[in-house]
Amino acid sequence: MPVEFISAIHPNRASDGEPVLGLGIDPDHTRKFARALDDGGFDYTLVAYHSSSPDALQLAQFVVNHTERLKPMLAHRPGVIFPTHAARAFATLDRISKGRLAVHIISGGSDEEQRREGDYLSKSERYARSDEYIQILRKVWSADGPVSHEGAHYRFEGFSSQVTPYQTTIPVSVGGSSQDAYRVGGQQGDIFGLWGEPLKETAEQIASVNAYADEAGRPRPRIWVSFRPIIAPTDELAWEKAHRILGQVKAGHTERAKNTHYPVFGTGRPANVGSQRLLDVAARGDLHDRALWTPLATATNASGSTTALVGSPETVAKALLDYVDIGCELLSIRGWDPLNDAIDYARFVLPLVRQELAHRAQTAA
């Protein structure tokens, strides 16, 4: 399958550097953002999930309604709604969008965040639940008649749905950096998501996921890797911009601490393995490989995808192609000034990567 690009829809004007610019959902801004991604040639947009954020399913519906080809990568947390209801809701949106939906299953890395919505399972139990949840989704989507199920986390009898996916089946993504994540992703995922680590560590994680897929006798998932690039016309200007953004993010952290309305980056060691790994990489040095820069991960306590690729569009495109060369097929790039960065990526980075991939394909042919 072709290499594809993912962004992340922002429902308001807030950013890491300026967290007080927005709260909740601004429909006009969201519409403008979605159309910019659609017009710019992004293939997917992540629709993120958090206990306090706008409802992800409705936001994905909004994206579909205001774009022509952009595909929502809908983040979904098992345990919030029953899987039969989720299967029907996702199939409905897939029908409405004529096959543009993918679902990203989030098992949850923070016990504190999970408990905000009444989930008191351990992390290992949450991954086991996700495994069962994905199996139920697929069972419902492929059923010719009523479906019953009895498992460790869910039980129901005689469920049937009048709506089936527009696609043969809706692609399911799994993400994480723990052995539980690799296992569930390898055994169940069509896509597996990773945060941007150095090439060596990324290749090792891919190998772990693939080993579980091979053992299960199923196709290896497509690998999705996420970065927060910082680009400028030259490498020198990009580095100046990177240090300016680092100062803004640190100041934004201070502003968040003053406002209880905004989540504050944690100060202790994060509970999730992905954040721990980013902080460990950052502790070994600021710059890795061609252009991977880690101080922003440290500044945010690795609260999500926070490693940057820094340089000119040519440098960042080459760095992205380095990850393609080790097996990454979905390249997630979202910025620190989300809308303006997305527009710049579409103009200056996506064409370079696609041009090189087309050249490689022609040469091979």
GROMACS .gro file of C-alpha atoms in nm:
model
  365
    1MET     CA    1   0.000   0.000   0.000
    2PRO     CA    2   0.119   0.359  -0.057
    3VAL     CA    3   0.283   0.572   0.208
    4GLU     CA    4   0.015   0.799   0.356
    5PHE     CA    5   0.016   1.111   0.571
    6ILE     CA    6  -0.175   1.174   0.893
    7SER     CA    7  -0.239   1.501   1.072
    8ALA     CA    8  -0.453   1.572   1.380
    9ILE     CA    9  -0.766   1.786   1.380
   10HIS     CA   10  -0.765   2.071   1.632
   11PRO     CA   11  -1.114   2.182   1.739
   12ASN     CA   12  -0.992   2.519   1.871
   13ARG     CA   13  -0.697   2.759   1.840
   14ALA     CA   14  -0.509   2.643   2.150
   15SER     CA   15  -0.158   2.503   2.113
   16ASP     CA   16   0.120   2.380   2.341
   17GLY     CA   17   0.276   2.725   2.337
   18GLU     CA   18  -0.050   2.915   2.376
   19PRO     CA   19  -0.290   2.694   2.573
   20VAL     CA   20  -0.534   2.973   2.662
   21LEU     CA   21  -0.632   3.054   2.303
   22GLY     CA   22  -0.922   2.811   2.301
   23LEU     CA   23  -1.129   2.562   2.490
   24GLY     CA   24  -1.386   2.308   2.373
   25ILE     CA   25  -1.489   2.329   2.009
   26ASP     CA   26  -1.485   2.624   1.772
   27PRO     CA   27  -1.685   2.500   1.469
   28ASP     CA   28  -1.553   2.768   1.233
   29HIS     CA   29  -1.190   2.694   1.322
   30THR     CA   30  -1.248   2.318   1.303
   31ARG     CA   31  -1.408   2.349   0.960
   32LYS     CA   32  -1.118   2.565   0.835
   33PHE     CA   33  -0.866   2.316   0.972
   34ALA     CA   34  -1.038   2.012   0.819
   35ARG     CA   35  -1.060   2.179   0.478
   36ALA     CA   36  -0.694   2.281   0.492
   37LEU     CA   37  -0.597   1.918   0.552
   38ASP     CA   38  -0.828   1.797   0.276
   39ASP     CA   39  -0.706   2.056   0.024
   40GLY     CA   40  -0.344   2.002   0.130
   41GLY     CA   41  -0.341   1.632   0.046
   42PHE     CA   42  -0.333   1.470   0.388
   43ASP     CA   43  -0.481   1.120   0.381
   44TYR     CA   44  -0.594   1.089   0.744
   45THR     CA   45  -0.653   1.311   1.040
   46LEU     CA   46  -0.637   1.180   1.395
   47VAL     CA   47  -0.946   1.267   1.596
   48ALA     CA   48  -0.804   1.249   1.946
   49TYR     CA   49  -0.976   1.127   2.263
   50HIS     CA   50  -0.953   1.269   2.614
   51SER     CA   51  -1.201   1.262   2.900
   52SER     CA   52  -1.242   1.642   2.886
   53SER     CA   53  -1.224   1.703   2.510
   54PRO     CA   54  -1.508   1.740   2.256
   55ASP     CA   55  -1.672   1.407   2.173
   56ALA     CA   56  -1.448   1.232   1.922
   57LEU     CA   57  -1.723   1.051   1.732
   58GLN     CA   58  -1.919   1.369   1.671
   59LEU     CA   59  -1.600   1.551   1.575
   60ALA     CA   60  -1.518   1.277   1.323
   61GLN     CA   61  -1.869   1.318   1.179
   62PHE     CA   62  -1.803   1.693   1.150
   63VAL     CA   63  -1.478   1.627   0.962
   64VAL     CA   64  -1.653   1.393   0.720
   65ASN     CA   65  -1.929   1.644   0.655
   66HIS     CA   66  -1.685   1.920   0.563
   67THR     CA   67  -1.428   1.734   0.353
   68GLU     CA   68  -1.422   1.532   0.032
   69ARG     CA   69  -1.148   1.273   0.081
   70LEU     CA   70  -0.988   1.318   0.426
   71LYS     CA   71  -1.022   1.005   0.642
   72PRO     CA   72  -1.082   1.037   1.017
   73MET     CA   73  -0.857   0.820   1.233
   74LEU     CA   74  -1.106   0.804   1.518
   75ALA     CA   75  -0.948   0.751   1.860
   76HIS     CA   76  -1.171   0.536   2.080
   77ARG     CA   77  -1.133   0.423   2.440
   78PRO     CA   78  -1.285   0.081   2.523
   79GLY     CA   79  -1.483   0.083   2.843
   80VAL     CA   80  -1.667   0.408   2.774
   81ILE     CA   81  -1.942   0.258   2.559
   82PHE     CA   82  -2.042  -0.104   2.501
   83PRO     CA   83  -1.871  -0.263   2.197
   84THR     CA   84  -2.195  -0.353   2.019
   85HIS     CA   85  -2.302   0.011   2.031
   86ALA     CA   86  -1.957   0.118   1.912
   87ALA     CA   87  -1.964  -0.131   1.624
   88ARG     CA   88  -2.299   0.006   1.505
   89ALA     CA   89  -2.192   0.370   1.545
   90PHE     CA   90  -1.867   0.316   1.355
   91ALA     CA   91  -2.041   0.124   1.077
   92THR     CA   92  -2.292   0.408   1.043
   93LEU     CA   93  -2.018   0.669   1.010
   94ASP     CA   94  -1.831   0.449   0.763
   95ARG     CA   95  -2.147   0.428   0.552
   96ILE     CA   96  -2.204   0.803   0.569
   97SER     CA   97  -1.844   0.872   0.468
   98LYS     CA   98  -1.840   0.602   0.198
   99GLY     CA   99  -1.554   0.412   0.355
  100ARG     CA  100  -1.335   0.686   0.497
  101LEU     CA  101  -1.321   0.571   0.860
  102ALA     CA  102  -1.041   0.407   1.059
  103VAL     CA  103  -1.060   0.341   1.435
  104HIS     CA  104  -0.765   0.388   1.670
  105ILE     CA  105  -0.810   0.187   1.991
  106ILE     CA  106  -0.665   0.353   2.302
  107SER     CA  107  -0.621   0.118   2.596
  108GLY     CA  108  -0.505   0.402   2.821
  109GLY     CA  109  -0.164   0.474   2.971
  110SER     CA  110  -0.271   0.677   3.275
  111ASP     CA  111  -0.469   0.525   3.562
  112GLU     CA  112  -0.569   0.875   3.673
  113GLU     CA  113  -0.714   0.964   3.333
  114GLN     CA  114  -0.898   0.631   3.307
  115ARG     CA  115  -1.061   0.678   3.648
  116ARG     CA  116  -1.208   1.010   3.540
  117GLU     CA  117  -1.452   0.803   3.337
  118GLY     CA  118  -1.498   0.525   3.589
  119ASP     CA  119  -1.239   0.278   3.459
  120TYR     CA  120  -1.050   0.109   3.742
  121LEU     CA  121  -0.888  -0.179   3.550
  122SER     CA  122  -0.512  -0.221   3.560
  123LYS     CA  123  -0.312  -0.139   3.247
  124SER     CA  124  -0.266  -0.507   3.161
  125GLU     CA  125  -0.639  -0.566   3.208
  126ARG     CA  126  -0.717  -0.271   2.983
  127TYR     CA  127  -0.511  -0.421   2.702
  128ALA     CA  128  -0.686  -0.757   2.749
  129ARG     CA  129  -1.018  -0.573   2.726
  130SER     CA  130  -0.904  -0.397   2.408
  131ASP     CA  131  -0.818  -0.734   2.255
  132GLU     CA  132  -1.168  -0.864   2.327
  133TYR     CA  133  -1.325  -0.534   2.217
  134ILE     CA  134  -1.161  -0.549   1.873
  135GLN     CA  135  -1.271  -0.908   1.828
  136ILE     CA  136  -1.631  -0.808   1.904
  137LEU     CA  137  -1.619  -0.515   1.660
  138ARG     CA  138  -1.505  -0.741   1.379
  139LYS     CA  139  -1.752  -1.013   1.473
  140VAL     CA  140  -2.042  -0.765   1.453
  141TRP     CA  141  -1.919  -0.606   1.129
  142SER     CA  142  -1.888  -0.941   0.950
  143ALA     CA  143  -2.199  -1.114   1.091
  144ASP     CA  144  -2.478  -1.241   0.865
  145GLY     CA  145  -2.718  -1.274   1.158
  146PRO     CA  146  -2.746  -1.237   1.536
  147VAL     CA  147  -2.422  -1.245   1.735
  148SER     CA  148  -2.364  -1.366   2.090
  149HIS     CA  149  -2.050  -1.337   2.296
  150GLU     CA  150  -1.924  -1.441   2.637
  151GLY     CA  151  -1.577  -1.327   2.741
  152ALA     CA  152  -1.378  -1.195   3.033
  153HIS     CA  153  -1.507  -0.840   2.993
  154TYR     CA  154  -1.823  -0.853   2.780
  155ARG     CA  155  -2.129  -1.073   2.751
  156PHE     CA  156  -2.435  -1.037   2.528
  157GLU     CA  157  -2.685  -1.251   2.337
  158GLY     CA  158  -2.852  -1.225   1.999
  159PHE     CA  159  -2.722  -0.882   1.895
  160SER     CA  160  -2.779  -0.785   1.533
  161SER     CA  161  -2.714  -0.465   1.341
  162GLN     CA  162  -2.892  -0.343   1.031
  163VAL     CA  163  -2.589  -0.138   0.929
  164THR     CA  164  -2.261  -0.284   0.806
  165PRO     CA  165  -1.941  -0.098   0.713
  166TYR     CA  166  -1.910   0.049   0.366
  167GLN     CA  167  -1.561  -0.104   0.354
  168THR     CA  168  -1.509  -0.478   0.374
  169THR     CA  169  -1.409  -0.403   0.731
  170ILE     CA  170  -1.309  -0.083   0.909
  171PRO     CA  171  -0.930  -0.066   0.966
  172VAL     CA  172  -0.841  -0.093   1.335
  173SER     CA  173  -0.529   0.073   1.476
  174VAL     CA  174  -0.356  -0.007   1.803
  175GLY     CA  175  -0.077   0.197   1.960
  176GLY     CA  176   0.168   0.187   2.247
  177SER     CA  177   0.519   0.090   2.350
  178SER     CA  178   0.465  -0.183   2.608
  179GLN     CA  179   0.477  -0.557   2.552
  180ASP     CA  180   0.098  -0.565   2.601
  181ALA     CA  181   0.064  -0.308   2.323
  182TYR     CA  182   0.294  -0.500   2.089
  183ARG     CA  183   0.099  -0.821   2.156
  184VAL     CA  184  -0.249  -0.677   2.101
  185GLY     CA  185  -0.130  -0.471   1.805
  186GLY     CA  186   0.045  -0.763   1.641
  187GLN     CA  187  -0.241  -1.005   1.699
  188GLN     CA  188  -0.532  -0.768   1.624
  189GLY     CA  189  -0.421  -0.445   1.458
  190ASP     CA  190  -0.441  -0.350   1.092
  191ILE     CA  191  -0.228  -0.047   1.185
  192PHE     CA  192   0.015   0.001   1.474
  193GLY     CA  193   0.105   0.347   1.603
  194LEU     CA  194   0.439   0.458   1.749
  195TRP     CA  195   0.573   0.791   1.871
  196GLY     CA  196   0.884   0.918   1.696
  197GLU     CA  197   1.196   0.760   1.844
  198PRO     CA  198   1.541   0.720   1.683
  199LEU     CA  199   1.558   0.484   1.386
  200LYS     CA  200   1.724   0.201   1.579
  201GLU     CA  201   1.465   0.199   1.859
  202THR     CA  202   1.179   0.236   1.611
  203ALA     CA  203   1.302  -0.062   1.409
  204GLU     CA  204   1.323  -0.268   1.729
  205GLN     CA  205   0.963  -0.184   1.817
  206ILE     CA  206   0.845  -0.271   1.466
  207ALA     CA  207   1.020  -0.607   1.495
  208SER     CA  208   0.842  -0.676   1.825
  209VAL     CA  209   0.500  -0.603   1.674
  210ASN     CA  210   0.576  -0.808   1.363
  211ALA     CA  211   0.688  -1.105   1.573
  212TYR     CA  212   0.347  -1.121   1.741
  213ALA     CA  213   0.172  -1.090   1.405
  214ASP     CA  214   0.385  -1.369   1.257
  215GLU     CA  215   0.319  -1.592   1.556
  216ALA     CA  216  -0.055  -1.533   1.516
  217GLY     CA  217  -0.035  -1.615   1.144
  218ARG     CA  218  -0.187  -1.285   1.035
  219PRO     CA  219  -0.068  -0.998   0.812
  220ARG     CA  220   0.175  -0.758   0.974
  221PRO     CA  221   0.010  -0.426   1.063
  222ARG     CA  222   0.099  -0.110   0.877
  223ILE     CA  223   0.328   0.103   1.094
  224TRP     CA  224   0.225   0.457   1.185
  225VAL     CA  225   0.496   0.684   1.331
  226SER     CA  226   0.432   1.033   1.472
  227PHE     CA  227   0.644   1.348   1.478
  228ARG     CA  228   0.605   1.722   1.540
  229PRO     CA  229   0.826   1.873   1.263
  230ILE     CA  230   0.970   2.224   1.274
  231ILE     CA  231   1.049   2.357   0.927
  232ALA     CA  232   1.184   2.679   0.777
  233PRO     CA  233   1.340   2.771   0.441
  234THR     CA  234   1.688   2.670   0.563
  235ASP     CA  235   1.822   2.438   0.831
  236GLU     CA  236   1.971   2.735   1.017
  237LEU     CA  237   1.637   2.917   1.029
  238ALA     CA  238   1.462   2.597   1.135
  239TRP     CA  239   1.693   2.560   1.434
  240GLU     CA  240   1.632   2.920   1.536
  241LYS     CA  241   1.259   2.852   1.512
  242ALA     CA  242   1.294   2.530   1.714
  243HIS     CA  243   1.457   2.707   2.008
  244ARG     CA  244   1.194   2.982   1.990
  245ILE     CA  245   0.916   2.721   2.005
  246LEU     CA  246   1.088   2.549   2.298
  247GLY     CA  247   1.075   2.878   2.491
  248GLN     CA  248   0.708   2.926   2.404
  249VAL     CA  249   0.619   2.574   2.515
  250LYS     CA  250   0.800   2.619   2.847
  251ALA     CA  251   0.615   2.947   2.901
  252GLY     CA  252   0.289   2.778   2.805
  253HIS     CA  253   0.354   2.515   3.069
  254THR     CA  254   0.385   2.793   3.327
  255GLU     CA  255   0.058   2.946   3.206
  256ARG     CA  256  -0.118   2.611   3.228
  257ALA     CA  257  -0.005   2.578   3.588
  258LYS     CA  258  -0.179   2.908   3.669
  259ASN     CA  259  -0.507   2.799   3.511
  260THR     CA  260  -0.683   2.499   3.659
  261HIS     CA  261  -0.906   2.491   3.349
  262TYR     CA  262  -0.618   2.358   3.142
  263PRO     CA  263  -0.442   2.023   3.197
  264VAL     CA  264  -0.088   2.062   3.328
  265PHE     CA  265   0.198   1.850   3.199
  266GLY     CA  266   0.291   1.602   3.470
  267THR     CA  267   0.603   1.658   3.674
  268GLY     CA  268   0.662   1.301   3.793
  269ARG     CA  269   0.772   1.002   3.590
  270PRO     CA  270   0.485   0.927   3.344
  271ALA     CA  271   0.302   0.599   3.393
  272ASN     CA  272   0.288   0.503   3.026
  273VAL     CA  273   0.584   0.331   2.863
  274GLY     CA  274   0.575   0.546   2.549
  275SER     CA  275   0.639   0.866   2.745
  276GLN     CA  276   0.905   0.695   2.953
  277ARG     CA  277   1.085   0.587   2.636
  278LEU     CA  278   1.078   0.941   2.490
  279LEU     CA  279   1.223   1.085   2.811
  280ASP     CA  280   1.494   0.819   2.815
  281VAL     CA  281   1.585   0.902   2.455
  282ALA     CA  282   1.595   1.273   2.543
  283ALA     CA  283   1.822   1.203   2.841
  284ARG     CA  284   2.078   1.048   2.604
  285GLY     CA  285   2.103   1.362   2.392
  286ASP     CA  286   1.911   1.639   2.219
  287LEU     CA  287   1.971   1.535   1.857
  288HIS     CA  288   1.944   1.186   1.706
  289ASP     CA  289   1.992   1.055   1.352
  290ARG     CA  290   1.936   1.308   1.076
  291ALA     CA  291   1.703   1.556   1.247
  292LEU     CA  292   1.520   1.407   1.548
  293TRP     CA  293   1.519   1.666   1.830
  294THR     CA  294   1.403   1.575   2.181
  295PRO     CA  295   1.407   1.880   2.417
  296LEU     CA  296   1.037   1.941   2.355
  297ALA     CA  297   0.964   1.593   2.490
  298THR     CA  298   1.147   1.690   2.808
  299ALA     CA  299   0.969   2.027   2.830
  300THR     CA  300   0.625   1.861   2.809
  301ASN     CA  301   0.718   1.557   3.019
  302ALA     CA  302   0.654   1.359   2.698
  303SER     CA  303   0.281   1.416   2.715
  304GLY     CA  304   0.203   1.258   2.380
  305SER     CA  305   0.388   1.276   2.051
  306THR     CA  306   0.645   1.546   2.129
  307THR     CA  307   0.964   1.470   1.935
  308ALA     CA  308   1.044   1.706   1.648
  309LEU     CA  309   1.212   1.668   1.311
  310VAL     CA  310   1.398   1.997   1.257
  311GLY     CA  311   1.526   2.142   0.931
  312SER     CA  312   1.442   2.269   0.589
  313PRO     CA  313   1.161   2.091   0.403
  314GLU     CA  314   1.429   1.893   0.218
  315THR     CA  315   1.593   1.781   0.543
  316VAL     CA  316   1.264   1.685   0.706
  317ALA     CA  317   1.148   1.500   0.394
  318LYS     CA  318   1.470   1.298   0.393
  319ALA     CA  319   1.426   1.221   0.763
  320LEU     CA  320   1.072   1.097   0.701
  321LEU     CA  321   1.200   0.879   0.418
  322ASP     CA  322   1.452   0.727   0.659
  323TYR     CA  323   1.152   0.594   0.854
  324VAL     CA  324   0.985   0.471   0.537
  325ASP     CA  325   1.303   0.274   0.469
  326ILE     CA  326   1.266   0.082   0.798
  327GLY     CA  327   0.901  -0.007   0.735
  328CYS     CA  328   0.682   0.291   0.829
  329GLU     CA  329   0.390   0.342   0.589
  330LEU     CA  330   0.185   0.604   0.774
  331LEU     CA  331   0.367   0.929   0.856
  332SER     CA  332   0.198   1.146   1.116
  333ILE     CA  333   0.312   1.509   1.117
  334ARG     CA  334   0.142   1.777   1.320
  335GLY     CA  335   0.287   2.105   1.431
  336TRP     CA  336   0.332   2.335   1.727
  337ASP     CA  337   0.130   2.605   1.546
  338PRO     CA  338  -0.122   2.345   1.432
  339LEU     CA  339  -0.311   2.506   1.143
  340ASN     CA  340  -0.029   2.710   0.991
  341ASP     CA  341   0.215   2.421   1.025
  342ALA     CA  342  -0.028   2.182   0.856
  343ILE     CA  343  -0.056   2.423   0.562
  344ASP     CA  344   0.323   2.451   0.538
  345TYR     CA  345   0.371   2.072   0.554
  346ALA     CA  346   0.120   2.031   0.273
  347ARG     CA  347   0.298   2.287   0.057
  348PHE     CA  348   0.658   2.200   0.123
  349VAL     CA  349   0.705   1.855   0.278
  350LEU     CA  350   0.437   1.620   0.142
  351PRO     CA  351   0.524   1.690  -0.225
  352LEU     CA  352   0.894   1.618  -0.165
  353VAL     CA  353   0.828   1.284   0.003
  354ARG     CA  354   0.576   1.179  -0.261
  355GLN     CA  355   0.804   1.289  -0.543
  356GLU     CA  356   1.090   1.076  -0.410
  357LEU     CA  357   0.863   0.775  -0.356
  358ALA     CA  358   0.729   0.809  -0.710
  359HIS     CA  359   1.086   0.827  -0.843
  360ARG     CA  360   1.176   0.511  -0.652
  361ALA     CA  361   0.872   0.331  -0.790
  362GLN     CA  362   0.957   0.434  -1.149
  363THR     CA  363   1.318   0.329  -1.103
  364ALA     CA  364   1.215  -0.010  -0.965
  365ALA     CA  365   0.970  -0.060  -1.250
   0.00000   0.00000   0.00000
